[in-house]
mmCIF file of C-alpha atoms in Angstrom:
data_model
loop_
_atom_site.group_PDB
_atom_site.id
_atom_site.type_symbol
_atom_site.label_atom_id
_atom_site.label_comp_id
_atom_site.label_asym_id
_atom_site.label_seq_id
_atom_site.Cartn_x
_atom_site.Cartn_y
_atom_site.Cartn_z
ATOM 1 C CA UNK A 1 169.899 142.401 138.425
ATOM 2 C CA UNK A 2 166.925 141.312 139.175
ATOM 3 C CA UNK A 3 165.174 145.517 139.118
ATOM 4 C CA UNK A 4 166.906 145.216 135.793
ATOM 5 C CA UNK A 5 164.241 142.642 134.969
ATOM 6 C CA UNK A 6 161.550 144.430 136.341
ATOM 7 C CA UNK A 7 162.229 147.884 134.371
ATOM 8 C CA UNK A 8 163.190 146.390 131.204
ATOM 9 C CA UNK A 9 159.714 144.704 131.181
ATOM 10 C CA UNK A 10 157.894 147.535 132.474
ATOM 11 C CA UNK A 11 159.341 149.339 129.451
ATOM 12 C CA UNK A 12 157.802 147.067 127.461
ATOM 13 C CA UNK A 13 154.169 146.896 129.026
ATOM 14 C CA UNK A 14 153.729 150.380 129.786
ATOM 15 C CA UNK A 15 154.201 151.897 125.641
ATOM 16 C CA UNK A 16 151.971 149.101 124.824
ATOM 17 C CA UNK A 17 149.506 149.752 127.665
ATOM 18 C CA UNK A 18 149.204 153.589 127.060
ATOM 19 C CA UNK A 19 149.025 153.067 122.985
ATOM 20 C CA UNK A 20 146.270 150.615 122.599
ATOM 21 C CA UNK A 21 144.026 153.077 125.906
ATOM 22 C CA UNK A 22 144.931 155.942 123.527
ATOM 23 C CA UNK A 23 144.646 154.584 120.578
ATOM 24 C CA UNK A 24 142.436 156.624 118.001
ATOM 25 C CA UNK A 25 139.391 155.381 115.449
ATOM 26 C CA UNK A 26 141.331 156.220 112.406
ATOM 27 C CA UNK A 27 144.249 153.764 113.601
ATOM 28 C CA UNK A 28 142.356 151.451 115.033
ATOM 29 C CA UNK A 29 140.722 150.890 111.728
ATOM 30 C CA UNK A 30 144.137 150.714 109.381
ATOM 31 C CA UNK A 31 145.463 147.830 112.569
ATOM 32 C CA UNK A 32 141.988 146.338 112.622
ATOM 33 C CA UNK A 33 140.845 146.981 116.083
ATOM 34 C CA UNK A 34 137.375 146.180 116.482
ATOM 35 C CA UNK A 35 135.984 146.921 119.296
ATOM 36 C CA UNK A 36 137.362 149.831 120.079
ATOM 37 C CA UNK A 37 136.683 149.237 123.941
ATOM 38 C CA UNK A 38 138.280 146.010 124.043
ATOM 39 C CA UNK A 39 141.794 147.337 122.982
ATOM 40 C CA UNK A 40 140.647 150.179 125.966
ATOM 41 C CA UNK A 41 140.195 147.940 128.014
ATOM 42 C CA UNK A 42 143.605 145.831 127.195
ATOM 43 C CA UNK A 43 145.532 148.959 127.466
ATOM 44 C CA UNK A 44 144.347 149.557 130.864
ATOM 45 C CA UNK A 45 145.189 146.266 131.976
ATOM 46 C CA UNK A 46 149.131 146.888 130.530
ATOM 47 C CA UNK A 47 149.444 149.540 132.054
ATOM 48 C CA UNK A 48 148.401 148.041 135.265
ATOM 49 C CA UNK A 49 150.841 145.293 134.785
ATOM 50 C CA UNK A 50 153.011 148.203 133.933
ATOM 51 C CA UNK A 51 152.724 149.837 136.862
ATOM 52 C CA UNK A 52 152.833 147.030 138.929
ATOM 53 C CA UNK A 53 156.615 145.910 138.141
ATOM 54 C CA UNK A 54 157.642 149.118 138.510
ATOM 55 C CA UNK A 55 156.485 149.356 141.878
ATOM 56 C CA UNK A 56 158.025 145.757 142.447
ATOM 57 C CA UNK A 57 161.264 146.857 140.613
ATOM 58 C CA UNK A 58 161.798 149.546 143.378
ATOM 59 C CA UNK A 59 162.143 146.459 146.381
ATOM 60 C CA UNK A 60 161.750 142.974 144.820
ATOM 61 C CA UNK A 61 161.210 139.821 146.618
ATOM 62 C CA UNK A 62 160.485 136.454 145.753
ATOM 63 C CA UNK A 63 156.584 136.728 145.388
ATOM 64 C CA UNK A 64 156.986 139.530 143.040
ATOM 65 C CA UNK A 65 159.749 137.779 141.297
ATOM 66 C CA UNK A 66 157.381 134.416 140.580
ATOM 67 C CA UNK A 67 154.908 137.364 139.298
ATOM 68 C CA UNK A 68 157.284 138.554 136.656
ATOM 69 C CA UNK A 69 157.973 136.014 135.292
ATOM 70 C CA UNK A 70 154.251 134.106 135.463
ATOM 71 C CA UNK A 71 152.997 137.286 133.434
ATOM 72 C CA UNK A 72 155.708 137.449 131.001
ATOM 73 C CA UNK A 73 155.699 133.596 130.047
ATOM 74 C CA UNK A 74 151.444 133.950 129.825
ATOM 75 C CA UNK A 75 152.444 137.057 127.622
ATOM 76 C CA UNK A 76 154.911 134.902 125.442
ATOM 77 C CA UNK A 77 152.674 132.109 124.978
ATOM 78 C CA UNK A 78 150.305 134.238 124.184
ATOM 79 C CA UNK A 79 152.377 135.722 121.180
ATOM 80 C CA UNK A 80 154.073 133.005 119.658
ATOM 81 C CA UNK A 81 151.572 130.829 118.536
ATOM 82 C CA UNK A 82 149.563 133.446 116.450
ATOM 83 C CA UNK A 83 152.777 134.337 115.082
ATOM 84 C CA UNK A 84 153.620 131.083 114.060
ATOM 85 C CA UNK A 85 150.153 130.144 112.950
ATOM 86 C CA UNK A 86 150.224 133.357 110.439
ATOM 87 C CA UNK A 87 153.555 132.664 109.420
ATOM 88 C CA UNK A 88 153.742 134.822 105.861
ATOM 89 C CA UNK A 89 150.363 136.653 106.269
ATOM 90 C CA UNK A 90 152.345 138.497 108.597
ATOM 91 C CA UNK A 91 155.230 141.189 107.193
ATOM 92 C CA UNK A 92 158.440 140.068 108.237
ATOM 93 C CA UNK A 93 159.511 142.805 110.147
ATOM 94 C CA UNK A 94 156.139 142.355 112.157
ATOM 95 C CA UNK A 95 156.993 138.614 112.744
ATOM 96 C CA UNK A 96 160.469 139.319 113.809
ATOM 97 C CA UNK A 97 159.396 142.192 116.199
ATOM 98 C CA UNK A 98 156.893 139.810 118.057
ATOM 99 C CA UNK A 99 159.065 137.371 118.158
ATOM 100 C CA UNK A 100 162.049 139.321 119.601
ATOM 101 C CA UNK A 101 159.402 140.214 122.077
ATOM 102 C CA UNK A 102 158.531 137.079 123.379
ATOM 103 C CA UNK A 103 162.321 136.367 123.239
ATOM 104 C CA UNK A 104 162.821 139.246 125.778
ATOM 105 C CA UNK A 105 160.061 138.778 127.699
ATOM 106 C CA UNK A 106 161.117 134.932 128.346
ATOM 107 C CA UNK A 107 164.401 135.885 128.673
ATOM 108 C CA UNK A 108 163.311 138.700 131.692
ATOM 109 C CA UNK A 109 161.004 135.664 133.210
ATOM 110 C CA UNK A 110 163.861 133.391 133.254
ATOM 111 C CA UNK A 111 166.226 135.982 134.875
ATOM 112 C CA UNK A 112 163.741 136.818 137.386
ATOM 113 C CA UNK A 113 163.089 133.094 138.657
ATOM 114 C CA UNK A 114 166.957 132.554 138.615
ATOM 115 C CA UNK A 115 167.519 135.653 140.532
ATOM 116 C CA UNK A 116 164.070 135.555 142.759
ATOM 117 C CA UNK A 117 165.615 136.424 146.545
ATOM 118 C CA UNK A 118 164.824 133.359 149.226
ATOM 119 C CA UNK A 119 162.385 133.852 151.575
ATOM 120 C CA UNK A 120 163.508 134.429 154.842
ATOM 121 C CA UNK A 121 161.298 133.641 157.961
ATOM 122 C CA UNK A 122 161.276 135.333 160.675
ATOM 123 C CA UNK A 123 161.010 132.902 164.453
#
């Protein structure tokens, strides 16, 4: 269960990594994307994070687990308050979509502290 948690947020992190590092003038202009290096450099770090929890999805332990969920409730934190701050500047399927995120990506950090494996030590 707890891979589960790890792929279904690497799913997330990795579309949005590799759009914003690809992302093109012309839409970075219609979304409003100034500088263009900064949503570069953003992207990169996704997909980082990206590739990071799909490594840790492949043989989870505890200190991974506490990492899952420490970036996904930064990420959620992150997103709700704008979203809420906007409130009808934003369209409403926008608002819902961000929203559902956070939902899923608090859900996922929940999951993956209720699931973390214990430690074991080794005398």
């Amino acid at each position: 269960m707890l891979r589960a948690a790890f792929w279904l947020t690497a799913l997330v992190f990795l579309p949005a990594g590799l759009f914003l590092y690809f992302l093109s003038p012309e839409v970075a202009s219609i979304v409003g994307v100034s500088p263009l290096w900064l949503a570069r450099a953003a992207g990169g770090l996704l997909v980082a994070w990206g590739a990071f929890l799909v490594a840790a999805g492949l043989r989870p332990d505890s200190l991974s687990a506490v990492a899952l969920a420490g970036g996904n409730l930064l990420t959620a934190a992150a997103l709700v308050p704008p979203v809420l701050r906007l409130g009808d500047a934003l369209p409403a399927p926008v608002r819902t979509a961000l929203l559902s995120l956070a939902g899923v990506l608090t859900l996922t950090a929940v999951l993956g502290i209720l699931i973390a494996p214990a430690r074991r030590s080794r005398l």
